[in-house]
CSV table of C-alpha atoms in Angstrom, one decimal:
chain,number,residue,atom,x,y,z
A,1,MET,CA,36.5,-11.2,16.6
A,2,PRO,CA,33.6,-12.6,14.6
A,3,ASP,CA,30.1,-11.2,15.1
A,4,THR,CA,27.9,-13.8,16.7
A,5,SER,CA,25.2,-11.5,17.8
A,6,SER,CA,22.6,-13.1,15.6
A,7,ASP,CA,23.2,-16.4,17.3
A,8,GLN,CA,23.0,-15.1,20.9
A,9,ALA,CA,19.9,-15.7,23.0
A,10,LEU,CA,17.7,-12.8,23.8
A,11,VAL,CA,18.5,-12.6,27.6
A,12,GLY,CA,15.4,-11.6,29.5
A,13,TYR,CA,13.0,-12.2,26.7
A,14,ARG,CA,10.6,-15.1,26.1
A,15,SER,CA,11.6,-17.9,23.8
A,16,ASN,CA,9.6,-18.3,20.6
A,17,GLU,CA,7.6,-21.1,22.2
A,18,GLU,CA,6.8,-19.0,25.3
A,19,TRP,CA,5.8,-16.2,23.0
A,20,GLN,CA,3.3,-18.4,21.2
A,21,ASP,CA,2.0,-19.6,24.5
A,22,LEU,CA,1.5,-16.0,25.6
A,23,LEU,CA,-0.5,-15.3,22.4
A,24,ALA,CA,-2.7,-18.3,23.0
A,25,GLN,CA,-3.3,-17.4,26.6
A,26,THR,CA,-4.2,-13.8,25.7
A,27,ALA,CA,-6.5,-14.9,23.0
A,28,ALA,CA,-8.3,-17.2,25.4
A,29,MET,CA,-8.7,-14.4,28.0
A,30,ILE,CA,-10.1,-12.0,25.4
A,31,GLY,CA,-12.5,-14.7,24.3
A,32,GLY,CA,-13.6,-15.2,27.9
A,33,LEU,CA,-14.6,-11.5,28.1
A,34,GLU,CA,-17.5,-12.2,25.8
A,35,GLU,CA,-19.0,-14.2,28.7
A,36,ILE,CA,-19.3,-11.1,30.9
A,37,MET,CA,-23.0,-11.0,31.7
A,38,ASP,CA,-23.4,-7.3,32.6
A,39,GLU,CA,-23.8,-5.5,29.2
A,40,ASP,CA,-22.5,-2.2,30.5
A,41,VAL,CA,-19.4,-3.7,32.0
A,42,ARG,CA,-18.8,-5.7,28.8
A,43,ALA,CA,-19.2,-2.6,26.7
A,44,GLN,CA,-16.7,-0.7,28.9
A,45,VAL,CA,-14.2,-3.6,28.7
A,46,PHE,CA,-14.3,-3.8,24.9
A,47,GLY,CA,-14.3,-0.1,24.6
A,48,ALA,CA,-11.1,0.0,26.6
A,49,LEU,CA,-9.6,-2.7,24.4
A,50,ALA,CA,-10.6,-0.8,21.3
A,51,GLY,CA,-8.9,2.3,22.7
A,52,ILE,CA,-5.7,0.4,23.5
A,53,ASP,CA,-5.8,-1.0,20.0
A,54,ALA,CA,-6.2,2.4,18.4
A,55,VAL,CA,-3.2,3.8,20.4
A,56,HIS,CA,-1.0,0.9,19.4
A,57,ARG,CA,-2.1,1.1,15.7
A,58,GLU,CA,-1.4,4.8,15.5
A,59,ALA,CA,2.0,4.6,17.2
A,60,LEU,CA,3.1,1.6,15.1
A,61,HIS,CA,2.1,3.2,11.8
A,62,ARG,CA,3.9,6.4,12.7
A,63,LEU,CA,7.0,4.3,13.8
A,64,VAL,CA,7.1,2.2,10.6
A,65,ARG,CA,6.8,5.2,8.3
A,66,LEU,CA,10.1,6.5,9.8
A,67,PHE,CA,11.9,3.3,8.9
A,68,LYS,CA,14.5,3.5,6.1
A,69,GLU,CA,13.8,1.3,3.1
A,70,GLY,CA,14.5,-2.4,3.9
A,71,VAL,CA,14.4,-2.0,7.7
A,72,LEU,CA,10.9,-3.4,8.1
A,73,GLU,CA,11.8,-6.5,6.1
A,74,GLN,CA,14.6,-7.1,8.5
A,75,VAL,CA,12.9,-6.6,11.8
A,76,VAL,CA,9.8,-8.7,10.9
A,77,THR,CA,12.1,-11.8,10.8
A,78,ASP,CA,11.7,-11.9,14.6
A,79,PRO,CA,8.6,-14.0,15.3
A,80,ALA,CA,7.3,-11.7,18.0
A,81,ILE,CA,7.7,-8.6,15.9
A,82,ASN,CA,6.2,-10.4,12.9
A,83,SER,CA,3.1,-11.3,15.0
A,84,LEU,CA,2.7,-7.7,16.2
A,85,MET,CA,3.1,-6.2,12.7
A,86,GLY,CA,0.7,-8.7,11.3
A,87,MET,CA,-2.0,-7.7,13.9
A,88,TYR,CA,-1.8,-4.1,12.6
A,89,ASP,CA,-1.5,-4.9,8.9
A,90,LEU,CA,2.1,-3.7,8.7
A,91,LEU,CA,3.8,-6.7,7.2
A,92,PRO,CA,5.5,-6.0,3.9
A,93,PRO,CA,4.0,-7.6,0.8
A,94,GLU,CA,5.4,-11.0,-0.1
A,95,THR,CA,5.9,-10.2,-3.8
A,96,PRO,CA,6.2,-6.4,-4.1
A,97,GLY,CA,7.2,-4.9,-7.5
A,98,CYS,CA,6.0,-3.6,-10.8
A,99,GLN,CA,5.1,-5.0,-14.1
A,100,LYS,CA,5.8,-3.0,-17.3
A,101,VAL,CA,2.8,-2.2,-19.4
A,102,TRP,CA,2.6,-0.8,-22.9
A,103,ASP,CA,3.2,2.9,-23.6
A,104,PHE,CA,0.9,3.7,-26.4
A,105,LEU,CA,-2.6,2.8,-27.8
A,106,ASP,CA,-1.5,0.2,-30.3
A,107,GLU,CA,-3.3,-3.1,-30.4
A,108,ASP,CA,-0.5,-4.8,-32.2
A,109,ALA,CA,2.0,-3.8,-29.4
A,110,VAL,CA,-0.3,-4.7,-26.5
A,111,PRO,CA,0.8,-8.0,-24.8
A,112,ASP,CA,-1.9,-10.3,-23.5
A,113,LEU,CA,-1.3,-9.9,-19.7
A,114,GLY,CA,-4.8,-11.0,-18.7
A,115,THR,CA,-7.1,-9.4,-16.2
A,116,ARG,CA,-6.9,-9.8,-12.4
A,117,ASN,CA,-10.2,-9.1,-10.6
A,118,SER,CA,-9.8,-7.3,-7.3
A,119,ASP,CA,-12.0,-6.4,-4.3
A,120,ILE,CA,-9.7,-3.5,-3.4
A,121,GLY,CA,-11.5,-0.2,-3.3
A,122,THR,CA,-10.1,3.1,-4.7
A,123,SER,CA,-10.5,5.2,-1.6
A,124,ALA,CA,-9.3,2.9,1.2
A,125,MET,CA,-5.8,4.3,1.8
A,126,PRO,CA,-3.9,4.0,5.1
A,127,GLU,CA,-3.4,6.7,7.6
A,128,PRO,CA,-1.5,8.7,8.7
A,129,PRO,CA,-0.2,10.6,5.7
A,130,HIS,CA,3.1,9.2,4.4
A,131,TRP,CA,5.4,8.8,1.4
A,132,SER,CA,6.3,5.4,0.0
A,133,PRO,CA,9.1,4.8,-2.6
A,134,VAL,CA,8.2,3.8,-6.1
A,135,PRO,CA,9.7,0.3,-6.7
A,136,ASP,CA,13.0,0.4,-8.5
A,137,ALA,CA,11.5,-1.8,-11.3
A,138,ALA,CA,9.3,1.1,-12.4
A,139,VAL,CA,11.9,2.9,-14.5
A,140,ALA,CA,11.2,6.6,-15.0
A,141,GLU,CA,11.3,6.7,-18.8
A,142,GLU,CA,9.3,9.1,-21.0
A,143,GLY,CA,6.0,7.3,-22.0
A,144,SER,CA,6.5,4.5,-19.4
A,145,ALA,CA,3.6,2.9,-17.6
A,146,TYR,CA,3.8,0.3,-14.8
A,147,MET,CA,1.3,-1.6,-12.8
A,148,CYS,CA,2.8,-1.7,-9.3
A,149,GLU,CA,1.8,-3.8,-6.3
A,150,MET,CA,2.5,-1.7,-3.2
A,151,ASP,CA,1.6,-2.0,0.5
A,152,GLU,CA,-1.1,0.6,-0.2
A,153,GLY,CA,-2.6,-1.4,-3.0
A,154,PRO,CA,-2.2,-1.7,-6.8
A,155,LEU,CA,-1.1,1.5,-8.4
A,156,LEU,CA,-0.7,2.7,-12.0
A,157,VAL,CA,2.6,4.7,-12.2
A,158,LEU,CA,3.3,6.7,-15.4
A,159,ARG,CA,5.7,9.3,-16.8
A,160,VAL,CA,4.3,11.4,-19.6
A,161,GLY,CA,5.4,14.9,-20.7
A,162,LYS,CA,8.4,14.7,-18.3
A,163,ALA,CA,5.9,14.5,-15.4
A,164,ASP,CA,5.2,11.6,-13.1
A,165,PHE,CA,1.7,10.4,-12.3
A,166,ALA,CA,0.3,7.8,-9.8
A,167,LEU,CA,-3.3,6.6,-9.6
A,168,SER,CA,-5.2,3.8,-8.0
A,169,ALA,CA,-5.2,0.9,-10.4
A,170,VAL,CA,-8.7,-0.5,-9.8
A,171,CYS,CA,-11.5,0.6,-12.0
A,172,PRO,CA,-14.4,1.8,-9.7
A,173,SER,CA,-17.0,0.8,-12.3
A,174,HIS,CA,-15.8,-2.7,-13.1
A,175,ARG,CA,-14.1,-3.5,-9.7
A,176,ALA,CA,-11.1,-4.9,-11.5
A,177,THR,CA,-7.5,-3.8,-12.1
A,178,LEU,CA,-6.6,-1.6,-15.0
A,179,GLU,CA,-4.1,-4.1,-16.2
A,180,GLY,CA,-4.7,-4.8,-19.9
A,181,GLY,CA,-5.6,-1.1,-20.7
A,182,ALA,CA,-3.6,1.3,-22.8
A,183,ARG,CA,-2.5,4.9,-22.7
A,184,ASP,CA,-3.3,7.5,-25.4
A,185,GLY,CA,-1.7,10.8,-24.5
A,186,PHE,CA,-2.9,11.7,-21.0
A,187,THR,CA,-5.8,9.2,-21.2
A,188,TRP,CA,-5.8,5.7,-19.8
A,189,HIS,CA,-8.4,3.4,-21.4
A,190,CYS,CA,-9.9,0.7,-19.1
A,191,PRO,CA,-9.7,-2.7,-20.7
A,192,HIS,CA,-13.1,-3.8,-19.3
A,193,GLY,CA,-15.5,-1.7,-21.3
A,194,PRO,CA,-15.7,0.9,-24.1
A,195,GLY,CA,-16.1,4.5,-23.0
A,196,CYS,CA,-14.4,3.9,-19.6
A,197,SER,CA,-11.3,6.2,-19.8
A,198,TYR,CA,-9.5,8.3,-17.3
A,199,ASP,CA,-7.4,11.5,-17.3
A,200,ILE,CA,-4.1,10.4,-15.7
A,201,ARG,CA,-3.4,14.0,-14.6
A,202,ASN,CA,-6.3,14.1,-12.1
A,203,GLY,CA,-7.9,10.6,-12.2
A,204,ASN,CA,-11.2,12.0,-13.6
A,205,ARG,CA,-13.3,9.7,-15.8
A,206,LEU,CA,-13.9,11.2,-19.2
A,207,GLY,CA,-17.6,11.9,-19.6
A,208,GLY,CA,-18.3,11.8,-15.9
A,209,GLY,CA,-18.7,9.1,-13.3
A,210,PRO,CA,-16.5,7.7,-10.5
A,211,GLY,CA,-12.8,8.5,-11.1
A,212,LEU,CA,-9.5,7.0,-10.0
A,213,GLN,CA,-7.7,8.2,-6.9
A,214,PRO,CA,-4.7,10.3,-7.8
A,215,PHE,CA,-1.6,10.6,-5.7
A,216,PRO,CA,1.3,13.1,-5.7
A,217,VAL,CA,4.7,12.0,-6.9
A,218,ARG,CA,7.9,13.7,-5.9
A,219,ASP,CA,11.4,13.3,-7.3
A,220,GLU,CA,14.1,13.0,-4.7
A,221,GLY,CA,16.9,13.0,-7.2
A,222,SER,CA,19.1,10.1,-8.6
A,223,GLY,CA,15.9,8.6,-10.1
A,224,ARG,CA,14.3,8.0,-6.7
A,225,ARG,CA,10.6,8.8,-6.6
A,226,MET,CA,8.1,8.9,-3.7
A,227,ILE,CA,4.3,8.5,-3.8
A,228,GLY,CA,2.3,10.4,-1.2
A,229,PHE,CA,-0.6,8.7,0.5
A,230,GLY,CA,-3.0,11.0,2.5
A,231,VAL,CA,-1.0,13.9,1.2
A,232,PRO,CA,-2.7,16.9,-0.6
A,233,PHE,CA,-2.7,16.4,-4.3
A,234,GLU,CA,-2.4,19.1,-7.0
A,235,PRO,CA,-3.1,18.0,-10.5
A,236,LYS,CA,-0.5,18.8,-13.2
A,237,LEU,CA,-2.8,20.5,-15.7
A,238,PRO,CA,-1.8,23.2,-18.2
A,239,ALA,CA,-2.5,26.8,-17.3
A,240,PHE,CA,-4.8,28.7,-19.6
């Protein structure tokens, strides 16, 4: 018997049109709350709404982090779920992936990829703590370096000395991505100004100043790697 479940109506649920009407009605009612004349009552109402929002945001983020890879992309095809996930910044990126960047400091080997300005900060990472998979496009080869666009923001993912490293890919001094830079050993040179270089093992800027946010990377076998956000980080430095 053929599977026609995807064509069946959701019995007991609103139609897409009814869902859109509900959203519009709710937005109108919330807007009307601004007209409450009593300041104390208005503050209590919006305080309650903020509490409800915080409860939903926390629960949804915890729920989504338990999804297996690819599940979120499937469930958000439903208009109602898509609207809800959009409200809480949980929609998957439209064009996730990684772009290969050069491995060594060699001007002749550096392609002209251009520079993308960004307003994304280096410390604004989502909560609660979670692990996200490194995109498959970022191949774990010795000396490799990839600029990856993830839900958590642009990241620089490298493999040097048989160890994996992940750092925020926005220079805190120039407020622009590190795309267009180059690696020299354990140092990544920012393309936007001389003397702006970072230790990829801990994110520290050489010579002092704001550094890059480092993130732990774990290998789950079979080439699958995970990056930890909000997870304690221990730098991979040599012991003396």
